[in-house]
Short mmCIF file of N, CA and C in Angstrom, two decimals:
data_model
loop_
_atom_site.label_atom_id
_atom_site.label_comp_id
_atom_site.label_asym_id
_atom_site.label_seq_id
_atom_site.Cartn_x
_atom_site.Cartn_y
_atom_site.Cartn_z
N UNK A 108 -0.20 -57.11 14.64
CA UNK A 108 -0.59 -56.36 15.92
C UNK A 108 0.28 -56.61 16.97
N UNK A 109 0.84 -55.65 17.75
CA UNK A 109 2.13 -56.19 18.79
C UNK A 109 0.99 -56.19 20.15
N UNK A 110 2.06 -56.43 20.78
CA UNK A 110 1.85 -57.27 22.31
C UNK A 110 1.80 -55.77 23.20
N UNK A 111 1.49 -55.91 24.68
CA UNK A 111 1.35 -54.67 25.63
C UNK A 111 2.97 -54.33 25.67
N UNK A 112 2.74 -53.03 25.78
CA UNK A 112 4.28 -52.20 25.88
C UNK A 112 4.22 -51.32 27.60
N UNK A 113 5.64 -51.25 27.92
CA UNK A 113 5.70 -50.18 29.10
C UNK A 113 5.17 -49.27 28.98
N UNK A 114 5.13 -48.18 29.69
CA UNK A 114 5.18 -47.03 29.50
C UNK A 114 6.82 -46.19 29.02
N UNK A 115 7.67 -46.75 29.35
CA UNK A 115 8.60 -45.98 28.71
C UNK A 115 9.08 -46.11 27.44
N UNK A 116 8.48 -47.89 27.00
CA UNK A 116 8.46 -47.75 25.26
C UNK A 116 7.83 -47.21 24.67
N UNK A 117 6.42 -46.84 25.29
CA UNK A 117 5.33 -46.23 24.53
C UNK A 117 5.96 -44.83 24.30
N UNK A 118 6.66 -44.23 25.51
CA UNK A 118 7.42 -42.73 25.43
C UNK A 118 8.28 -42.72 24.19
N UNK A 119 8.93 -43.94 24.28
CA UNK A 119 10.05 -43.98 22.90
C UNK A 119 9.60 -43.70 21.82
N UNK A 120 8.69 -44.74 21.25
CA UNK A 120 7.70 -44.86 20.04
C UNK A 120 6.99 -43.47 20.11
N UNK A 121 6.43 -42.57 20.85
CA UNK A 121 6.01 -41.34 20.55
C UNK A 121 6.97 -40.60 20.19
N UNK A 122 7.96 -40.48 20.90
CA UNK A 122 8.49 -39.31 21.03
C UNK A 122 9.51 -39.06 19.95
N UNK A 123 9.67 -40.44 19.29
CA UNK A 123 10.11 -40.75 17.72
C UNK A 123 9.61 -40.23 16.62
N UNK A 124 8.55 -39.88 16.62
CA UNK A 124 7.84 -39.29 15.56
C UNK A 124 8.07 -38.44 15.88
N UNK A 125 8.67 -37.26 16.52
CA UNK A 125 8.80 -36.05 16.47
C UNK A 125 9.94 -35.27 17.04
N UNK A 126 10.56 -33.89 16.82
CA UNK A 126 11.50 -33.46 17.33
C UNK A 126 10.95 -32.63 18.52
N UNK A 127 11.54 -33.03 19.88
CA UNK A 127 10.82 -32.26 21.21
C UNK A 127 12.15 -31.44 21.31
N UNK A 128 12.00 -30.36 22.00
CA UNK A 128 12.09 -28.99 22.03
C UNK A 128 12.68 -28.51 23.77
N UNK A 129 13.74 -28.34 24.14
CA UNK A 129 14.69 -27.39 25.21
C UNK A 129 13.85 -26.42 25.34
N UNK A 130 14.14 -25.53 26.54
CA UNK A 130 13.53 -24.65 27.07
C UNK A 130 13.73 -23.37 26.30
N UNK A 131 15.04 -23.06 25.65
CA UNK A 131 15.50 -22.29 25.00
C UNK A 131 14.52 -22.25 23.43
N UNK A 132 14.71 -23.54 23.17
CA UNK A 132 14.03 -23.63 21.72
C UNK A 132 12.64 -23.16 22.08
N UNK A 133 12.14 -23.63 22.99
CA UNK A 133 10.70 -23.51 23.21
C UNK A 133 10.29 -21.97 23.09
N UNK A 134 11.22 -21.27 24.06
CA UNK A 134 11.13 -20.05 24.07
C UNK A 134 11.37 -19.20 22.53
N UNK A 135 12.22 -19.81 21.64
CA UNK A 135 12.29 -19.07 20.19
C UNK A 135 11.05 -19.47 19.76
N UNK A 136 10.54 -20.81 19.34
CA UNK A 136 9.42 -21.18 18.92
C UNK A 136 8.26 -20.46 19.26
N UNK A 137 8.28 -19.67 20.46
CA UNK A 137 6.60 -19.01 20.80
C UNK A 137 7.32 -17.75 20.01
N UNK A 138 8.57 -17.11 20.18
CA UNK A 138 8.66 -15.98 19.84
C UNK A 138 8.06 -15.91 18.00
N UNK A 139 8.37 -17.13 17.67
CA UNK A 139 8.48 -17.32 16.14
C UNK A 139 6.90 -17.69 15.87
N UNK A 140 5.89 -17.59 16.60
CA UNK A 140 4.67 -17.72 16.46
C UNK A 140 4.08 -19.06 17.31
N UNK A 141 4.93 -19.92 17.62
CA UNK A 141 4.43 -21.16 18.12
C UNK A 141 3.31 -20.82 19.42
N UNK A 142 2.40 -22.07 19.78
CA UNK A 142 1.54 -21.55 20.61
C UNK A 142 1.79 -22.60 22.01
N UNK A 143 2.62 -22.11 23.23
CA UNK A 143 2.82 -22.55 24.19
C UNK A 143 1.75 -23.51 25.20
N UNK A 144 1.30 -24.13 25.16
CA UNK A 144 0.40 -25.12 26.12
C UNK A 144 0.48 -26.01 27.15
N UNK A 145 0.39 -24.98 28.30
CA UNK A 145 0.27 -25.78 29.70
C UNK A 145 -0.62 -26.68 29.93
N UNK A 146 -0.71 -27.87 30.34
CA UNK A 146 -1.63 -28.76 30.33
C UNK A 146 -1.37 -29.28 31.57
N UNK A 147 -0.24 -28.68 33.05
CA UNK A 147 -0.37 -29.13 34.19
C UNK A 147 -1.78 -28.67 34.80
N UNK A 148 -2.23 -29.69 35.65
CA UNK A 148 -3.41 -29.46 36.85
C UNK A 148 -3.46 -28.07 37.54
N UNK A 149 -4.40 -27.42 37.95
CA UNK A 149 -4.44 -26.37 39.22
C UNK A 149 -3.66 -26.05 39.87
N UNK A 150 -3.17 -26.93 40.82
CA UNK A 150 -2.76 -27.30 42.02
C UNK A 150 -1.00 -27.06 41.82
N UNK A 151 -0.55 -27.19 40.78
CA UNK A 151 0.94 -27.23 40.21
C UNK A 151 1.00 -25.87 39.29
N UNK A 152 -0.26 -25.48 38.89
CA UNK A 152 0.22 -24.07 38.73
C UNK A 152 0.03 -23.04 39.55
N UNK A 153 -0.46 -23.05 40.70
CA UNK A 153 -0.97 -22.33 42.32
C UNK A 153 0.41 -22.35 42.92
N UNK A 154 0.79 -23.69 42.80
CA UNK A 154 2.47 -23.84 43.56
C UNK A 154 3.35 -23.52 42.83
N UNK A 155 3.67 -23.35 41.51
CA UNK A 155 4.66 -23.05 40.91
C UNK A 155 4.89 -21.95 40.08
N UNK A 156 3.53 -21.45 39.67
CA UNK A 156 3.55 -20.19 38.51
C UNK A 156 3.10 -20.41 37.18
N UNK A 157 3.20 -19.60 36.69
CA UNK A 157 2.82 -20.12 34.74
C UNK A 157 3.98 -18.88 34.24
N UNK A 158 3.93 -19.82 32.86
CA UNK A 158 4.82 -19.37 31.84
C UNK A 158 3.92 -17.98 31.13
N UNK A 159 4.66 -17.52 30.93
CA UNK A 159 3.51 -15.65 30.66
C UNK A 159 3.28 -16.00 29.08
N UNK A 160 2.14 -15.76 28.84
CA UNK A 160 1.82 -15.92 27.56
C UNK A 160 1.37 -17.45 27.21
N UNK A 161 1.27 -18.33 27.97
CA UNK A 161 1.19 -19.88 27.58
C UNK A 161 -0.38 -19.78 27.76
N UNK A 162 -0.92 -20.80 26.90
CA UNK A 162 -2.27 -20.94 26.72
C UNK A 162 -2.35 -22.37 27.88
N UNK A 163 -3.32 -21.86 28.92
CA UNK A 163 -3.86 -22.92 30.28
C UNK A 163 -4.64 -23.94 29.24
N UNK A 164 -4.56 -25.13 29.36
CA UNK A 164 -5.65 -26.22 28.74
C UNK A 164 -5.55 -26.92 29.64
N UNK A 165 -6.23 -27.67 30.32
CA UNK A 165 -5.88 -28.79 31.26
C UNK A 165 -5.86 -29.80 30.25
N UNK A 166 -5.22 -31.12 30.81
CA UNK A 166 -4.88 -32.51 29.94
C UNK A 166 -6.32 -32.82 29.50
N UNK A 167 -7.34 -33.07 30.18
CA UNK A 167 -8.39 -33.62 29.49
C UNK A 167 -9.05 -33.14 28.89
N UNK A 168 -8.83 -31.79 28.49
CA UNK A 168 -9.71 -30.65 27.63
C UNK A 168 -8.88 -30.40 26.26
N UNK A 169 -7.75 -31.13 26.15
CA UNK A 169 -6.54 -30.64 25.46
C UNK A 169 -7.27 -30.83 23.85
N UNK A 170 -7.84 -31.95 23.73
CA UNK A 170 -8.06 -32.49 22.24
C UNK A 170 -9.12 -31.65 21.56
N UNK A 171 -10.26 -31.35 22.82
CA UNK A 171 -11.15 -30.60 22.00
C UNK A 171 -11.12 -29.14 21.89
N UNK A 172 -9.97 -28.89 22.71
CA UNK A 172 -9.75 -27.18 22.62
C UNK A 172 -8.77 -26.74 21.13
N UNK A 173 -8.00 -28.10 21.20
CA UNK A 173 -7.10 -27.79 19.92
C UNK A 173 -7.48 -28.19 18.50
N UNK A 174 -8.22 -29.19 18.72
CA UNK A 174 -8.14 -29.35 17.04
C UNK A 174 -9.10 -28.21 16.57
N UNK A 175 -8.54 -27.41 15.58
CA UNK A 175 -9.07 -26.87 14.44
C UNK A 175 -10.55 -26.84 13.76
N UNK A 176 -10.60 -27.98 13.70
CA UNK A 176 -12.35 -28.50 13.32
C UNK A 176 -13.26 -28.44 14.44
N UNK A 177 -13.15 -28.73 15.63
CA UNK A 177 -13.89 -28.78 16.58
C UNK A 177 -14.72 -27.57 16.95
N UNK A 178 -15.92 -28.03 17.92
CA UNK A 178 -16.82 -27.06 18.08
C UNK A 178 -16.36 -26.61 19.11
N UNK A 179 -15.60 -27.10 19.65
CA UNK A 179 -15.11 -26.58 21.51
C UNK A 179 -13.70 -25.86 21.56
N UNK A 180 -13.13 -25.56 20.70
CA UNK A 180 -11.91 -25.44 20.34
C UNK A 180 -11.47 -23.47 20.64
N UNK A 181 -10.32 -23.35 20.91
CA UNK A 181 -10.04 -22.49 21.57
C UNK A 181 -9.94 -21.28 20.54
N UNK A 182 -10.06 -19.98 20.33
CA UNK A 182 -9.46 -19.33 19.69
C UNK A 182 -8.14 -19.41 18.52
N UNK A 183 -6.99 -19.63 19.04
CA UNK A 183 -5.99 -19.89 19.27
C UNK A 183 -5.49 -21.04 18.09
N UNK A 184 -6.58 -22.10 18.16
CA UNK A 184 -6.74 -23.12 17.30
C UNK A 184 -7.09 -23.06 15.68
N UNK A 185 -5.99 -22.40 15.32
CA UNK A 185 -6.59 -21.52 13.89
C UNK A 185 -6.12 -22.57 12.77
N UNK A 186 -5.34 -23.42 12.93
CA UNK A 186 -5.44 -24.64 11.49
C UNK A 186 -4.13 -25.64 11.77
N UNK A 187 -4.39 -26.68 11.01
CA UNK A 187 -3.57 -27.95 11.23
C UNK A 187 -1.87 -27.46 11.05
N UNK A 188 -1.83 -26.33 10.51
CA UNK A 188 -0.29 -26.17 10.47
C UNK A 188 0.08 -25.25 11.88
N UNK A 189 -0.65 -25.26 12.76
CA UNK A 189 -0.15 -24.10 14.18
C UNK A 189 0.93 -25.39 14.41
N UNK A 190 1.98 -24.50 14.83
CA UNK A 190 3.27 -25.10 15.92
C UNK A 190 2.46 -25.10 17.10
N UNK A 191 2.71 -26.53 18.11
CA UNK A 191 2.20 -26.05 19.57
C UNK A 191 3.45 -27.24 20.14
N UNK A 192 3.68 -26.63 21.13
CA UNK A 192 4.56 -26.94 22.24
C UNK A 192 3.86 -27.09 23.65
N UNK A 193 3.58 -28.32 23.89
CA UNK A 193 2.78 -28.68 25.05
C UNK A 193 3.62 -28.88 26.23
N UNK A 194 3.42 -28.44 27.48
CA UNK A 194 3.75 -28.38 28.29
C UNK A 194 3.16 -28.74 29.83
N UNK A 195 3.34 -29.53 30.14
CA UNK A 195 3.38 -30.50 31.79
C UNK A 195 4.40 -29.93 32.79
N UNK A 196 4.51 -30.69 33.74
CA UNK A 196 5.14 -30.71 34.81
C UNK A 196 6.90 -30.76 34.71
N UNK A 197 7.07 -32.10 33.70
CA UNK A 197 8.33 -32.49 33.79
C UNK A 197 8.62 -33.40 32.72
N UNK A 198 7.72 -33.08 31.65
CA UNK A 198 7.96 -33.53 30.42
C UNK A 198 7.54 -35.21 29.62
N UNK A 199 6.69 -35.65 30.66
CA UNK A 199 6.39 -37.13 30.29
C UNK A 199 5.11 -37.34 29.98
N UNK A 200 4.04 -36.57 30.45
CA UNK A 200 2.64 -36.59 30.12
C UNK A 200 2.44 -35.69 28.79
N UNK A 201 3.35 -34.51 28.68
CA UNK A 201 3.26 -33.90 27.20
C UNK A 201 3.59 -34.56 26.05
N UNK A 202 4.71 -35.61 26.17
CA UNK A 202 4.73 -36.59 25.06
C UNK A 202 3.43 -37.26 24.46
N UNK A 203 2.64 -37.47 25.46
CA UNK A 203 1.17 -38.46 24.96
C UNK A 203 0.58 -37.43 24.71
N UNK A 204 0.43 -36.30 25.17
CA UNK A 204 -0.48 -35.48 24.30
C UNK A 204 0.22 -34.99 23.40
N UNK A 205 1.20 -34.90 22.93
CA UNK A 205 1.83 -34.25 21.48
C UNK A 205 1.25 -35.13 20.37
N UNK A 206 1.61 -36.92 20.91
CA UNK A 206 1.50 -37.53 20.24
C UNK A 206 -0.38 -37.51 19.53
N UNK A 207 -1.14 -37.51 20.68
CA UNK A 207 -2.26 -37.26 20.63
C UNK A 207 -2.79 -35.88 19.59
N UNK A 208 -2.27 -35.17 19.88
CA UNK A 208 -2.06 -34.02 18.48
C UNK A 208 -1.75 -34.16 17.46
N UNK A 209 -0.95 -35.07 17.08
CA UNK A 209 -0.34 -35.33 15.75
C UNK A 209 -1.54 -36.32 15.23
N UNK A 210 -2.03 -37.31 15.95
CA UNK A 210 -3.47 -38.01 15.17
C UNK A 210 -4.71 -36.86 15.02
N UNK A 211 -4.74 -35.96 15.82
CA UNK A 211 -5.57 -34.99 15.20
C UNK A 211 -4.99 -34.22 13.78
N UNK A 212 -3.78 -34.39 13.55
CA UNK A 212 -2.97 -33.93 12.25
C UNK A 212 -2.77 -32.54 12.69
N UNK A 213 -2.15 -32.61 13.84
CA UNK A 213 -1.62 -31.22 14.13
C UNK A 213 -0.13 -31.51 14.15
N UNK A 214 0.44 -32.07 12.78
CA UNK A 214 1.84 -32.60 12.79
C UNK A 214 2.87 -31.73 13.55
N UNK A 215 2.74 -30.20 13.54
CA UNK A 215 3.91 -29.88 14.66
C UNK A 215 4.21 -29.67 15.78
N UNK A 216 2.90 -30.27 15.77
CA UNK A 216 2.72 -30.43 17.52
C UNK A 216 4.11 -31.04 18.25
N UNK A 217 4.74 -30.76 19.61
CA UNK A 217 5.70 -31.24 20.06
C UNK A 217 5.40 -30.60 21.43
N UNK A 218 6.65 -31.35 22.28
CA UNK A 218 6.67 -30.88 23.72
C UNK A 218 7.83 -30.39 23.87
N UNK A 219 7.77 -30.10 25.68
CA UNK A 219 9.16 -29.58 25.97
C UNK A 219 9.56 -30.09 27.04
N UNK A 220 10.86 -30.80 26.35
CA UNK A 220 11.67 -31.62 27.53
C UNK A 220 12.22 -31.00 29.12
N UNK A 221 11.78 -31.79 29.79
CA UNK A 221 11.67 -31.61 31.14
C UNK A 221 10.42 -30.31 31.85
N UNK A 222 9.90 -29.92 30.72
CA UNK A 222 8.11 -29.65 31.46
C UNK A 222 8.45 -28.45 31.64
N UNK A 223 7.74 -27.93 32.47
CA UNK A 223 7.81 -26.88 33.38
C UNK A 223 8.93 -26.65 34.16
N UNK A 224 9.08 -27.94 34.87
CA UNK A 224 10.27 -27.38 35.90
C UNK A 224 11.40 -26.88 34.97
N UNK A 225 11.93 -27.50 33.73
CA UNK A 225 13.21 -27.30 33.06
C UNK A 225 13.27 -25.96 32.56
N UNK A 226 12.04 -25.74 32.06
CA UNK A 226 11.91 -23.84 31.61
C UNK A 226 11.91 -23.14 33.34
N UNK A 227 11.75 -23.33 34.30
CA UNK A 227 11.96 -22.68 35.27
C UNK A 227 13.52 -23.13 35.95
N UNK A 228 13.99 -23.87 35.81
CA UNK A 228 15.47 -24.02 35.87
C UNK A 228 16.25 -23.31 35.10
N UNK A 229 15.72 -23.39 33.90
CA UNK A 229 16.82 -22.28 32.97
C UNK A 229 16.55 -21.15 33.18
N UNK A 230 15.90 -20.34 34.07
CA UNK A 230 15.68 -19.27 34.16
C UNK A 230 15.35 -18.35 33.29
N UNK A 231 14.53 -19.26 32.67
CA UNK A 231 13.22 -18.29 31.64
C UNK A 231 12.00 -17.60 32.51
N UNK A 232 11.56 -16.89 31.93
CA UNK A 232 10.45 -15.89 32.63
C UNK A 232 9.25 -17.07 33.04
N UNK A 233 8.64 -16.47 34.64
CA UNK A 233 7.82 -17.30 34.85
C UNK A 233 6.92 -16.16 36.01
N UNK A 234 5.64 -16.39 35.69
CA UNK A 234 5.03 -15.35 36.88
C UNK A 234 4.70 -16.23 37.60
N UNK A 235 4.98 -15.49 39.03
CA UNK A 235 4.71 -16.23 40.48
C UNK A 235 3.51 -16.69 40.53
N UNK A 236 3.25 -17.79 41.56
CA UNK A 236 1.91 -17.99 41.29
C UNK A 236 1.10 -16.83 42.88
#
């Protein structure tokens, strides 16, 4: 058993378990059938807008909504083979969320490097607030 770790080390550890995607890669994955999941809280969505086609699931509901075996799953949670790209505001909380989805068996879960802000800065489509 290991001792306590700081958040930076924890992020390094969880990110080593999967390949993160940049904005263009996330767009390509979405076009290939991946599910983009926006976990930002409402105030950020209202301030900055939305990624067209992204499923909005607030962070505190993520595991319940995406567990393919769960009684509270969304219709999009079709199976453990589903590729999920988790998007937070800047790409930190999404890394921990992707790791949590891995623990549920969603081994193709990943997150967006730089989060929504990187998506928007890349000039990719955003529905204004």
